[in-house]
Short mmCIF file of C-alpha atoms and ligand atoms in Angstrom, two decimals:
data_model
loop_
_atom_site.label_atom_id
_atom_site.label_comp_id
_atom_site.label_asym_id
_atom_site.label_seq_id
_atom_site.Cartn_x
_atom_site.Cartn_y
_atom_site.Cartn_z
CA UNK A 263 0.00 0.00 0.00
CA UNK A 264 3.20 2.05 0.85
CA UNK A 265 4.26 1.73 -2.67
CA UNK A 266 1.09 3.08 -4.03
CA UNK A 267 0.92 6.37 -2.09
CA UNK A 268 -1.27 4.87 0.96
CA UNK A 269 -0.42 6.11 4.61
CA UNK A 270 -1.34 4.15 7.66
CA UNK A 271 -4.42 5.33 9.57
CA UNK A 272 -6.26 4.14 12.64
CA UNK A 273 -9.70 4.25 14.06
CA UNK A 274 -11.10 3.31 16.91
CA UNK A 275 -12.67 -0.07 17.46
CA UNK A 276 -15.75 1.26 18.76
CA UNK A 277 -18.07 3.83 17.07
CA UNK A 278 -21.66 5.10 17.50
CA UNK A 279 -23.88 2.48 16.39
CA UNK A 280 -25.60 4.98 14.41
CA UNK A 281 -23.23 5.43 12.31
CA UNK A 282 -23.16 1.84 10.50
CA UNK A 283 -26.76 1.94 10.34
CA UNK A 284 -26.24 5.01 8.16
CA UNK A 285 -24.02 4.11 6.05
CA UNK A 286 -24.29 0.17 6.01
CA UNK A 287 -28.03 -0.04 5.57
CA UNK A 288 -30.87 -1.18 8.10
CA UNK A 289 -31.64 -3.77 5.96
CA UNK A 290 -28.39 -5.48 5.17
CA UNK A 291 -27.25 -8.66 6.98
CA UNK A 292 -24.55 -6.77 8.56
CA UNK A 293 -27.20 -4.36 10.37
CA UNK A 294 -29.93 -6.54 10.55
CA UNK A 295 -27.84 -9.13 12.14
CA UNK A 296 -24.29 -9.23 12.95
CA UNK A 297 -23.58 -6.37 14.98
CA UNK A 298 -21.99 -6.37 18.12
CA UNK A 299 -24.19 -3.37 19.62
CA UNK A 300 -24.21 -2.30 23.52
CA UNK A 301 -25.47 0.37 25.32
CA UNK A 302 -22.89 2.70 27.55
CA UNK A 303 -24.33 5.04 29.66
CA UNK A 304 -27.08 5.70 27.32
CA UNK A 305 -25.07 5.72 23.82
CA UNK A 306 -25.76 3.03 21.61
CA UNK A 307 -22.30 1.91 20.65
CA UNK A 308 -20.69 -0.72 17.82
CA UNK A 309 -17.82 -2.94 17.96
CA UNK A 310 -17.47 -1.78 14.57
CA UNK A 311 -18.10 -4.39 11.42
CA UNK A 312 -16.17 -2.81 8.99
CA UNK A 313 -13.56 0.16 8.80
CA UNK A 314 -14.51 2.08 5.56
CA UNK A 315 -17.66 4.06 7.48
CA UNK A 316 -15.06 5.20 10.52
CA UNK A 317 -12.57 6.25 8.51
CA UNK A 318 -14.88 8.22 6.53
CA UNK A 319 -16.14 9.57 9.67
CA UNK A 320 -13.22 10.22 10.85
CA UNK A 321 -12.23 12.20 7.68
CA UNK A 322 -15.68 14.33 7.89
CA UNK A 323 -14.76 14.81 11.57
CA UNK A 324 -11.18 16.22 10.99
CA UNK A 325 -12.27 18.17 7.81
CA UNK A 326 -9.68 16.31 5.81
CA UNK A 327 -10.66 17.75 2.79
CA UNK A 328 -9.54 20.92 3.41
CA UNK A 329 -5.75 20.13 3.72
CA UNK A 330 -5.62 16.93 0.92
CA UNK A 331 -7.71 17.53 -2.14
CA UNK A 332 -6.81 13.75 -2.48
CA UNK A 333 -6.19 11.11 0.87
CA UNK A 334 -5.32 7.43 0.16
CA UNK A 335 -5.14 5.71 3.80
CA UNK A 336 -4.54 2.54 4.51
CA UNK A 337 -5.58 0.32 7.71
CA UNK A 338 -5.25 -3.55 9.50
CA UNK A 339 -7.05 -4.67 12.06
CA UNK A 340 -9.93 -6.58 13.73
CA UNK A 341 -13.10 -6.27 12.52
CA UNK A 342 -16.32 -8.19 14.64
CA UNK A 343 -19.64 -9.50 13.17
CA UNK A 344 -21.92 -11.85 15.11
CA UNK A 345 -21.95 -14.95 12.20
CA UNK A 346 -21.70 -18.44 12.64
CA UNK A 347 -17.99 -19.06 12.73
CA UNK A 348 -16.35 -21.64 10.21
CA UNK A 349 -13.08 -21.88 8.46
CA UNK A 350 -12.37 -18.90 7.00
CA UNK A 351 -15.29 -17.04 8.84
CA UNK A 352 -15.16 -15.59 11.86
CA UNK A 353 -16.62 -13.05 14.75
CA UNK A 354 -13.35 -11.64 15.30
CA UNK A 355 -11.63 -11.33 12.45
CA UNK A 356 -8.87 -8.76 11.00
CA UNK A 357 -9.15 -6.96 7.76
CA UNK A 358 -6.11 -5.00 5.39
CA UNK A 359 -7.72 -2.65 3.19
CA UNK A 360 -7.93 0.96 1.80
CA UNK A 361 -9.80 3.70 1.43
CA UNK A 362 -9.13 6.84 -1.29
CA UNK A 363 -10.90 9.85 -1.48
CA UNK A 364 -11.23 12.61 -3.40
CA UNK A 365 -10.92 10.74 -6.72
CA UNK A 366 -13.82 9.97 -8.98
CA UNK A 367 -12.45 8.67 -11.87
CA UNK A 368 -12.11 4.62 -13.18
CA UNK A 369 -8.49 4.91 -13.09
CA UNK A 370 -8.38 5.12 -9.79
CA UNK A 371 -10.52 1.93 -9.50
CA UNK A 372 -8.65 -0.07 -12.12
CA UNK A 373 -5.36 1.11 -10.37
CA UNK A 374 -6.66 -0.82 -7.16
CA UNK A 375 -8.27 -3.61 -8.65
CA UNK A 376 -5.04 -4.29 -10.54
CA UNK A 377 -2.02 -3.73 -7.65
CA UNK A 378 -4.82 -6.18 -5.39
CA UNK A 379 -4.37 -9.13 -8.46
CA UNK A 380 -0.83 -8.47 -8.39
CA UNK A 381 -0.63 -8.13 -4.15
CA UNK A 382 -2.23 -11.58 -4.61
CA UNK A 383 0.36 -13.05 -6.76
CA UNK A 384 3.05 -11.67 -4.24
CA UNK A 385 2.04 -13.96 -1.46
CA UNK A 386 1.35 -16.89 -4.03
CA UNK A 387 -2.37 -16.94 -4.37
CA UNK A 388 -1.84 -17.72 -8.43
CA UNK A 389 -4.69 -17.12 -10.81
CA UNK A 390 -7.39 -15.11 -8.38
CA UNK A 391 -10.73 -14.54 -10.25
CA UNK A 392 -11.97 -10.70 -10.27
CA UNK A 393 -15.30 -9.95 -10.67
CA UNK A 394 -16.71 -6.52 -11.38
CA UNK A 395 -19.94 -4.91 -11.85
CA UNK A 396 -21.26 -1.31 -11.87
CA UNK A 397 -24.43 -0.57 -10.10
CA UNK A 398 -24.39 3.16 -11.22
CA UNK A 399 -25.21 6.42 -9.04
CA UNK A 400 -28.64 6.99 -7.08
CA UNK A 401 -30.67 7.39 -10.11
CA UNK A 402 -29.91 4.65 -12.34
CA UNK A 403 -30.44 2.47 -9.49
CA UNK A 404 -33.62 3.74 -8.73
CA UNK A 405 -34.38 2.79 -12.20
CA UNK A 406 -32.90 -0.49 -11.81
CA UNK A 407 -35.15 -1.22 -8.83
CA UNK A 408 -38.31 -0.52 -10.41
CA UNK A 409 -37.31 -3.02 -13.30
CA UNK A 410 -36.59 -6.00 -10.89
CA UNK A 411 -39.43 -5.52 -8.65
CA UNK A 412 -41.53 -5.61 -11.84
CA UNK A 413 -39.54 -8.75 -13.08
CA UNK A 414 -39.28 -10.56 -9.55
CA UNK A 415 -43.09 -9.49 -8.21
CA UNK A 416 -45.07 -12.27 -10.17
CA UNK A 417 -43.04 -14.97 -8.33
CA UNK A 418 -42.54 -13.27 -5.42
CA UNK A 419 -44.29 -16.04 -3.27
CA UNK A 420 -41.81 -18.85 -4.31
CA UNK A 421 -39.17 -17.01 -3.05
CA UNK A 422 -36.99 -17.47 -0.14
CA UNK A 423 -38.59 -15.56 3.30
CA UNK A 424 -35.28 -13.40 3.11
CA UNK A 425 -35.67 -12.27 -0.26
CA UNK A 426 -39.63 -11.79 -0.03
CA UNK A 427 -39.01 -9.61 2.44
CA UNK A 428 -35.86 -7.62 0.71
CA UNK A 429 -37.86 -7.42 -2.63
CA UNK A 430 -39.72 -4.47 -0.81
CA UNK A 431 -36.83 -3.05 1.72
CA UNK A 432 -33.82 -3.74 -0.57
CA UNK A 433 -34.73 -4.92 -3.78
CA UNK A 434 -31.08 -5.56 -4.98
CA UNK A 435 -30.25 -7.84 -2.01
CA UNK A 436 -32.71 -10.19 -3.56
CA UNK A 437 -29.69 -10.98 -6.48
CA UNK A 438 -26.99 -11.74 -3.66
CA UNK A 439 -29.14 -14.64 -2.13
CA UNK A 440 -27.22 -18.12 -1.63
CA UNK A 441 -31.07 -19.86 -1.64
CA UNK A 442 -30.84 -22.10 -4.52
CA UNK A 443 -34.23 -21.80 -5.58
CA UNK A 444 -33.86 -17.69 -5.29
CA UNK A 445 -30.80 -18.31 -7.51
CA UNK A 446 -32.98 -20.08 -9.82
CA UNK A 447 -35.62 -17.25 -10.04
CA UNK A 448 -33.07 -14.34 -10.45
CA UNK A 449 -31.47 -15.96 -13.39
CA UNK A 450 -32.61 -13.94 -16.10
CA UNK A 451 -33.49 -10.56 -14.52
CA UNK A 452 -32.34 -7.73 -16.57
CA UNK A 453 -28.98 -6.43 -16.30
CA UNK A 454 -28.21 -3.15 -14.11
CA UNK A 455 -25.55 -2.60 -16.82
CA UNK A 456 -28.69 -1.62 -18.87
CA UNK A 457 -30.00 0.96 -16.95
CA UNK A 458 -26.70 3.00 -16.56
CA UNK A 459 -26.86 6.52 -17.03
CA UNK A 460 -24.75 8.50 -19.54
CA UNK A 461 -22.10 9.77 -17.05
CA UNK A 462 -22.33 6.46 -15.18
CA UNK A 463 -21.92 4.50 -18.53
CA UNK A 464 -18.91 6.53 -19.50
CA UNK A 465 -17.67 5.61 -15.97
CA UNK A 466 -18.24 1.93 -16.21
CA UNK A 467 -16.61 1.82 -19.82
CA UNK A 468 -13.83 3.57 -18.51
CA UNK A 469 -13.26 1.15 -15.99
CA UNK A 470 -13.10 -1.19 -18.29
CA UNK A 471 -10.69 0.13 -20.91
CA UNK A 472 -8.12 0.89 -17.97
CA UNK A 473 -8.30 -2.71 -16.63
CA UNK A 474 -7.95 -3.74 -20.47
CA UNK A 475 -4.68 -1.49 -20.59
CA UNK A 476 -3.34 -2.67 -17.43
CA UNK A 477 -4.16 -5.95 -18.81
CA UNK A 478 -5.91 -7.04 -15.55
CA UNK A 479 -7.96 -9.97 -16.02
CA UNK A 480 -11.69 -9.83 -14.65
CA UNK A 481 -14.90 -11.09 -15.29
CA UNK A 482 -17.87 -8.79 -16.00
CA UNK A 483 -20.73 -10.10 -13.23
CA UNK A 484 -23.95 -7.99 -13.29
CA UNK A 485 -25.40 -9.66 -10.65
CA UNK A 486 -22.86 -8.19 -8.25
CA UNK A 487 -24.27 -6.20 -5.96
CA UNK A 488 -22.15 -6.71 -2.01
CA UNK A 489 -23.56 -7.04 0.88
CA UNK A 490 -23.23 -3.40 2.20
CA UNK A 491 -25.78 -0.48 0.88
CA UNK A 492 -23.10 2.88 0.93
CA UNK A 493 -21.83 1.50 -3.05
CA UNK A 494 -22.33 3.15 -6.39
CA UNK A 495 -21.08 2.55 -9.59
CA UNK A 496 -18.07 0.22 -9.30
CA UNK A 497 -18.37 -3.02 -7.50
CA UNK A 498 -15.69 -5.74 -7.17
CA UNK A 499 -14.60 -8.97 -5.88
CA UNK A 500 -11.97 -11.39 -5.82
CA UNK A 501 -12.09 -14.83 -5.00
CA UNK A 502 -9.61 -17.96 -5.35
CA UNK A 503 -7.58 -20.47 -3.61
CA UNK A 504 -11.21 -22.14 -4.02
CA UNK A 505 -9.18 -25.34 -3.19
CA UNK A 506 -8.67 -24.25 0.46
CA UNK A 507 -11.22 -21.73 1.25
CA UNK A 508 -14.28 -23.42 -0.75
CA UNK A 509 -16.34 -21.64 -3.54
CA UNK A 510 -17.87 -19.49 -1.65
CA UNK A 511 -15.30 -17.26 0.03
CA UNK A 512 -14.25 -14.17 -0.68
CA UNK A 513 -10.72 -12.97 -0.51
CA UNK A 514 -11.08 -9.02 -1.04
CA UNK A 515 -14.25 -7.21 -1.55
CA UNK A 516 -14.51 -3.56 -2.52
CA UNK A 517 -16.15 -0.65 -4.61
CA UNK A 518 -16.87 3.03 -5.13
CA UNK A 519 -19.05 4.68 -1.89
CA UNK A 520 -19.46 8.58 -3.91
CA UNK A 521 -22.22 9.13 -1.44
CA UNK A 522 -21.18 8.27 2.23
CA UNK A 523 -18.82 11.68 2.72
CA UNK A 524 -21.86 13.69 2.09
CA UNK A 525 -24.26 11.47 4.14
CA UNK A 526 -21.94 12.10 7.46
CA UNK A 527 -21.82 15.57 6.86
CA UNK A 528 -19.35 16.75 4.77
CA UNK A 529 -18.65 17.76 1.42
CA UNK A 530 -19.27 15.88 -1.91
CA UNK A 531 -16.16 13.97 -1.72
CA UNK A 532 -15.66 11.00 -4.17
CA UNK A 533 -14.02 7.77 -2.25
CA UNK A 534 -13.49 4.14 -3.37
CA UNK A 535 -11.86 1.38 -1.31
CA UNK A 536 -11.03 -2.19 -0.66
CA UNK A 537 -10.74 -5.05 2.25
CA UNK A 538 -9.23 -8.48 1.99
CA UNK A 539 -9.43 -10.87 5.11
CA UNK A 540 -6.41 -11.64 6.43
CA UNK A 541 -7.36 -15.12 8.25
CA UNK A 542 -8.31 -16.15 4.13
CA UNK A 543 -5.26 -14.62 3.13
CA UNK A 544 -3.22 -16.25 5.41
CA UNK A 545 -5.46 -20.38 4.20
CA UNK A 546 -4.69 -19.41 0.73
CA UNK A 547 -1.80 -17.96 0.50
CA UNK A 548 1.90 -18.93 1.10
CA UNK A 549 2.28 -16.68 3.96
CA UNK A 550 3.94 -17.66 7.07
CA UNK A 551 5.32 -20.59 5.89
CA UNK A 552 8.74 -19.26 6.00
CA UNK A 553 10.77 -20.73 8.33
CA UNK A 554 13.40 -18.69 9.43
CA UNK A 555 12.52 -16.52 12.54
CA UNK A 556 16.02 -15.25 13.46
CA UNK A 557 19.37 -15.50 11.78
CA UNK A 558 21.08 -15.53 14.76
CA UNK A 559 20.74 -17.48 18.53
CA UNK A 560 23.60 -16.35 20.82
CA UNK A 561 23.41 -18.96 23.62
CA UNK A 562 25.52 -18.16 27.03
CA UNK A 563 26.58 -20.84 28.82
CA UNK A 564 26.38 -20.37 32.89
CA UNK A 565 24.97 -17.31 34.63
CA UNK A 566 28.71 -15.78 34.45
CA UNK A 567 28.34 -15.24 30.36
CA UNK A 568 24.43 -13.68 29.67
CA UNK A 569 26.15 -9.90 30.23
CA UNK A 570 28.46 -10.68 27.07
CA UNK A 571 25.68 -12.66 25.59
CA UNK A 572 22.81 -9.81 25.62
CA UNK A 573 25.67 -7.30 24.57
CA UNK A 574 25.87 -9.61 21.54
CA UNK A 575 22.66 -9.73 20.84
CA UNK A 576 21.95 -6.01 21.05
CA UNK A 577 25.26 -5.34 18.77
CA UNK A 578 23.91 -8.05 16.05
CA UNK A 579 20.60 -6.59 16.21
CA UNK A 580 22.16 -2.94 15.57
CA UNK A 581 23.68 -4.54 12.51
CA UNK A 582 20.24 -5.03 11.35
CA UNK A 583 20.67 -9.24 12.57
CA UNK A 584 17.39 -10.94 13.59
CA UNK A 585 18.94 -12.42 16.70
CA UNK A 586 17.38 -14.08 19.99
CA UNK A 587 19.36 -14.86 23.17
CA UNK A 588 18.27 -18.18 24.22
CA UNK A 589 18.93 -17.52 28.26
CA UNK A 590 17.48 -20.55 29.48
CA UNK A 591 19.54 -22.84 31.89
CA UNK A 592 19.30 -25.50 29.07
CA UNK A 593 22.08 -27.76 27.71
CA UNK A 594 23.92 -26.89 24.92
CA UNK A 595 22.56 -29.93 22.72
CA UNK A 596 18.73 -28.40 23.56
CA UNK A 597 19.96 -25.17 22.63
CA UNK A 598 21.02 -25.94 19.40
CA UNK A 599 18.36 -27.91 18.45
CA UNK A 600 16.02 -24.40 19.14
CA UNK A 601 18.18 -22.46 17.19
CA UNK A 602 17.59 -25.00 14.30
CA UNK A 603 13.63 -25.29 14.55
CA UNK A 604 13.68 -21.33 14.44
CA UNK A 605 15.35 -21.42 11.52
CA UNK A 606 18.69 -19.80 12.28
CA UNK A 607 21.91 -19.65 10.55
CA UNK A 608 24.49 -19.20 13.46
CA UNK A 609 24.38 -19.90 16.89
CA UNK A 610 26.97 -18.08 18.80
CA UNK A 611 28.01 -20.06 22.35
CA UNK A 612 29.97 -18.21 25.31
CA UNK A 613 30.80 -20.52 28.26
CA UNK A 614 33.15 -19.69 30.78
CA UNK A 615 36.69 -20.33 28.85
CA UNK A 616 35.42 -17.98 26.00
CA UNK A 617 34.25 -15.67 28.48
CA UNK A 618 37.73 -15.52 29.91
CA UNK A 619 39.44 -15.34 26.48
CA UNK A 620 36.94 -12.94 25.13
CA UNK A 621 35.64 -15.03 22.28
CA UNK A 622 32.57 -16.97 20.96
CA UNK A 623 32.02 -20.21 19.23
CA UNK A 624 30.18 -19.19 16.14
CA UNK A 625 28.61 -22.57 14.81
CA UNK A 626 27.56 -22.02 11.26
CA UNK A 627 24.12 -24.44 11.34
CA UNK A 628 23.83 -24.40 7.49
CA UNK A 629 27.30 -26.21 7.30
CA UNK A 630 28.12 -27.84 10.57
CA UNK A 631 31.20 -25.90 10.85
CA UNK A 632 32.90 -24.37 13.81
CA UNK A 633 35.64 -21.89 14.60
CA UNK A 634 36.38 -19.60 17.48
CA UNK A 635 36.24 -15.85 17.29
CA UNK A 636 37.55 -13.03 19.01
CA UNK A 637 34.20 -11.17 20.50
CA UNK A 638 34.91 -7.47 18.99
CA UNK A 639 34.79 -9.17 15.67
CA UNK A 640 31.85 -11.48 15.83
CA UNK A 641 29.34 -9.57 13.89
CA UNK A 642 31.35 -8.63 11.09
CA UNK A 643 32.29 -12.45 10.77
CA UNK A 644 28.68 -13.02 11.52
CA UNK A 645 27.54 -10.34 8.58
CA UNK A 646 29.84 -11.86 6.51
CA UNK A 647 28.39 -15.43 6.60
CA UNK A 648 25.05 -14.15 6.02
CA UNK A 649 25.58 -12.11 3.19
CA UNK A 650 27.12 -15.95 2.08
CA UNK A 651 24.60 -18.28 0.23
CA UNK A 652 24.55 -21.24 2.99
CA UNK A 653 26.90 -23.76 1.87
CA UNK A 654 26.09 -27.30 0.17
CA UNK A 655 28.91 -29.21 1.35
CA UNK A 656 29.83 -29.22 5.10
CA UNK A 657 32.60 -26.44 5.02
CA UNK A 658 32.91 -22.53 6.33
CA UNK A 659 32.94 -20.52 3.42
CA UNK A 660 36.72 -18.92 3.01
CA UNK A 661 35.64 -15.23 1.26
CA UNK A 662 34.88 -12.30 3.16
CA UNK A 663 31.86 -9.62 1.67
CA UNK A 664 30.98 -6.43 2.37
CA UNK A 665 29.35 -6.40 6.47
CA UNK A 666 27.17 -4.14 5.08
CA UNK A 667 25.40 -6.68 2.65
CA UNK A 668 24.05 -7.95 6.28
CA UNK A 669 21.91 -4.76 6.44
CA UNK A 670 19.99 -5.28 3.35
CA UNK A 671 18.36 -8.92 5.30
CA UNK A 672 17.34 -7.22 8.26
CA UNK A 673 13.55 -7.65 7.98
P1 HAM B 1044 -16.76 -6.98 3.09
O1 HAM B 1044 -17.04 -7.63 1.79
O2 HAM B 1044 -17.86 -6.98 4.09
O3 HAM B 1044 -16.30 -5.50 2.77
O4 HAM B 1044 -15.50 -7.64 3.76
C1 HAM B 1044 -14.27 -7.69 3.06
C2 HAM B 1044 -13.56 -8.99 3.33
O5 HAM B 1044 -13.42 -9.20 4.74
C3 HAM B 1044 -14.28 -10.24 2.86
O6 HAM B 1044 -14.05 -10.45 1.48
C4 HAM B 1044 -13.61 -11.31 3.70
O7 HAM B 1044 -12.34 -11.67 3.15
C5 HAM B 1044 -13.38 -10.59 5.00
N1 HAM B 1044 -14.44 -10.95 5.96
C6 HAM B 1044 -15.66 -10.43 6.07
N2 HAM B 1044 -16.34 -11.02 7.10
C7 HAM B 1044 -15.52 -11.93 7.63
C8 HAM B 1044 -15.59 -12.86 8.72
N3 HAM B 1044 -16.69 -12.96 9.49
N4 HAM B 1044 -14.52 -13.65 8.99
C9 HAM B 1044 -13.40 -13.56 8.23
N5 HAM B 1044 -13.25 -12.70 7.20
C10 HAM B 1044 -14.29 -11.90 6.90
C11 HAM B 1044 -16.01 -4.57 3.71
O8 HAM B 1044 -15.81 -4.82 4.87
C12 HAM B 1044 -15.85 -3.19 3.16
N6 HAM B 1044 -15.53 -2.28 4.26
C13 HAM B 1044 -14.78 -3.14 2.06
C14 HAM B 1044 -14.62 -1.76 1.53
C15 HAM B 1044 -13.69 -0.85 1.89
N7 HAM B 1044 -15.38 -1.20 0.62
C16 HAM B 1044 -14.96 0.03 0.41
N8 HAM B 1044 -13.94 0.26 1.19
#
């Protein structure tokens, strides 16, 4: 996000419950049901669902507008909704995503969707599906509406009891139904691509031809419509990893919310933003798999050598060396065997002699070998060695390189 212009920002946890029934919808599932609600001292209060409607409060609040004709923020953290928890969903859970305002046009969109496919590939979730859809401003969907109550009405009693009852409070919740015989009855209601306005067709087409440069793959789905009420125009998802997460799972969900700065107050501020689920990132992607934890384990041997131990440590870590001190009264064969299963390199031991002499043992894990060092120039050696490919055979590599090269690993 760093790369792309985004700054960190952070909200509280807990907002006026007002507030997501605003912006949300009364009659979405996150309103309607999974809200963490309680009453303090009179206040109706949130554990809040979602981030994108306190950040945009908190950008009405601060008048944010005034100083940035353009913010792109950036948050992580936990999110609660009251649903039935299963793999991949749960009633704590944390979210990454972004929100950018103050920019209304599809490049801006097609710039997120696209650096999302490609943040995707980073962490080796390979060929993720993108779907996108454009529901349009206020008055297309109004439009819209009319057309699939007209279309939906005549079998309105052989729907699902959800749907009957979001035909008349939220008629476009009816197409984002998982009932398999509502599925069956939306199947050929006309397309909200249809109904798009002029400047929301120009929008939509744009869109299109920027994902088409950028040479983003997507899928067009006009039955897209997300489960929270603040969107216009575009809509998008992204799903994959189906494998680990099942079909039904969304990795990163997002779209265009034109309205909501205006709703809470402020100015007609344009905004569009995203939110992937980090528990799903982390089933379908490669992440934390890596192995390595520290490079380094200094490991003093007797009470008499932990001072020159933790000075080690704190010197290696200076030179930009994930190190841990392993102080435990353990033996040396236990100690070692830690410094393996957290993936270190080296494992430096002081014991009394070495304290004496003022050297460590520096035991390079990676090739068995051993040799004895004079303290003041451990971490150089110790830089050196990582800065080294870890050898194949069971020997100490001869060459010295730059200590500095040990900089560019520290994480
Ligand atoms: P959302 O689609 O409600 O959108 O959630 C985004 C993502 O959060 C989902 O795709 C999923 O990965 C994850 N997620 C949602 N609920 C759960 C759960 N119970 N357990 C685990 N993961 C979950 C939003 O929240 C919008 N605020 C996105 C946005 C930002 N739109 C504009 N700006």
């Amino acid at each position: 996000m760093e790369r792309l212009g985004y700054r960190e920002v952070r909200t509280p946890y807990v907002e006026a419950t007002p507030l997501f029934v605003r912006t949300i919808g009364s009659s979405t599932d996150v309103v309607e049901k999974e809200m963490f609600s309680f009453s303090h001292r009179d206040e109706p209060l949130t554990l809040r669902p979602e981030a994108t409607a306190g950040i945009a409060r908190a950008y009405v609040e601060h008048k944010v507008h005034n100083s940035e004709p353009v913010s792109r923020w950036y948050y992580l953290g936990p999110m609660f909704r009251a649903e039935r928890p299963q793999r991949g969903r749960y009633r704590q859970f944390s979210q990454v995503g972004a929100e950018c305002f103050g920019d209304a046009g599809p490049g801006c969109d097609a710039e997120m969707i696209d650096a999302l496919v490609a943040f995707l590939g980073d962490i080796g979730i390979a060929s993720p599906e993108v779907f996108v859809n454009s529901i349009g401003s206020s008055d297309t969907r109004a439009r819209y509406k009319q057309a699939l109550v007209a279309k939906l009405e005549p079998v309105k009693d052989k729907l699902s009891e959800d749907s009957q009852r979001r035909l008349v409070t939220n008629p476009l919740r009816v197409l984002d139904s998982k009932n398999p015989v509502d599925l069956e009855l939306v199947q050929d209601v006309p397309s909200v691509l249809d109904f798009l306005g002029n400047e929301d067709r120009a929008h939509w087409d744009g869109l299109r031809r920027h994902l088409d440069a950028l040479g983003t793959p997507y899928q067009v789905d006009p039955k897209l419509v997300r489960g929270l009420d603040y969107y216009g125009r575009t809509l998008f998802e992204i799903k994959g990893a189906y494998d680990k997460l099942g079909a039904g799972s969304t990795l990163i969900g997002g779209g265009r919310y034109d309205g909501m700065v205006a709703e809470l107050g402020g100015p007609a501020v344009p905004a569009i933003g995203f939110a992937a689920g980090t528990e799903r990132l982390l089933i379908a992607s490669e992440l934390g798999s890596e192995t390595s934890v520290v490079d380094v384990v200094v490991a003093p041997i007797g009470e008499g050598a932990v001072d020159a131990a933790l000075v080690l440590g704190r010197d290696a870590r200076r030179a930009g060396i994930r190190c841990e001190v392993d102080t435990r009264d353990a033996s040396i064969k236990a100690r070692l065997r830690r410094a393996n299963a957290l993936g270190a390199r080296i494992a430096l031991l002081i014991g009394d002699r070495e304290l004496a002499e003022g050297v460590a043992v520096l035991k390079d894990l990676a090739g068995h070998a051993q040799e004895t060092i004079a303290r003041a120039n451990v971490i150089t050696r110790v830089a050196d060695l990582l800065a080294t490919p870890a050898p194949a055979p069971a020997t100490m590599p001869g060459a010295t390189q730059a200590a500095s090269a040990a900089s560019e690993r520290a994480p």
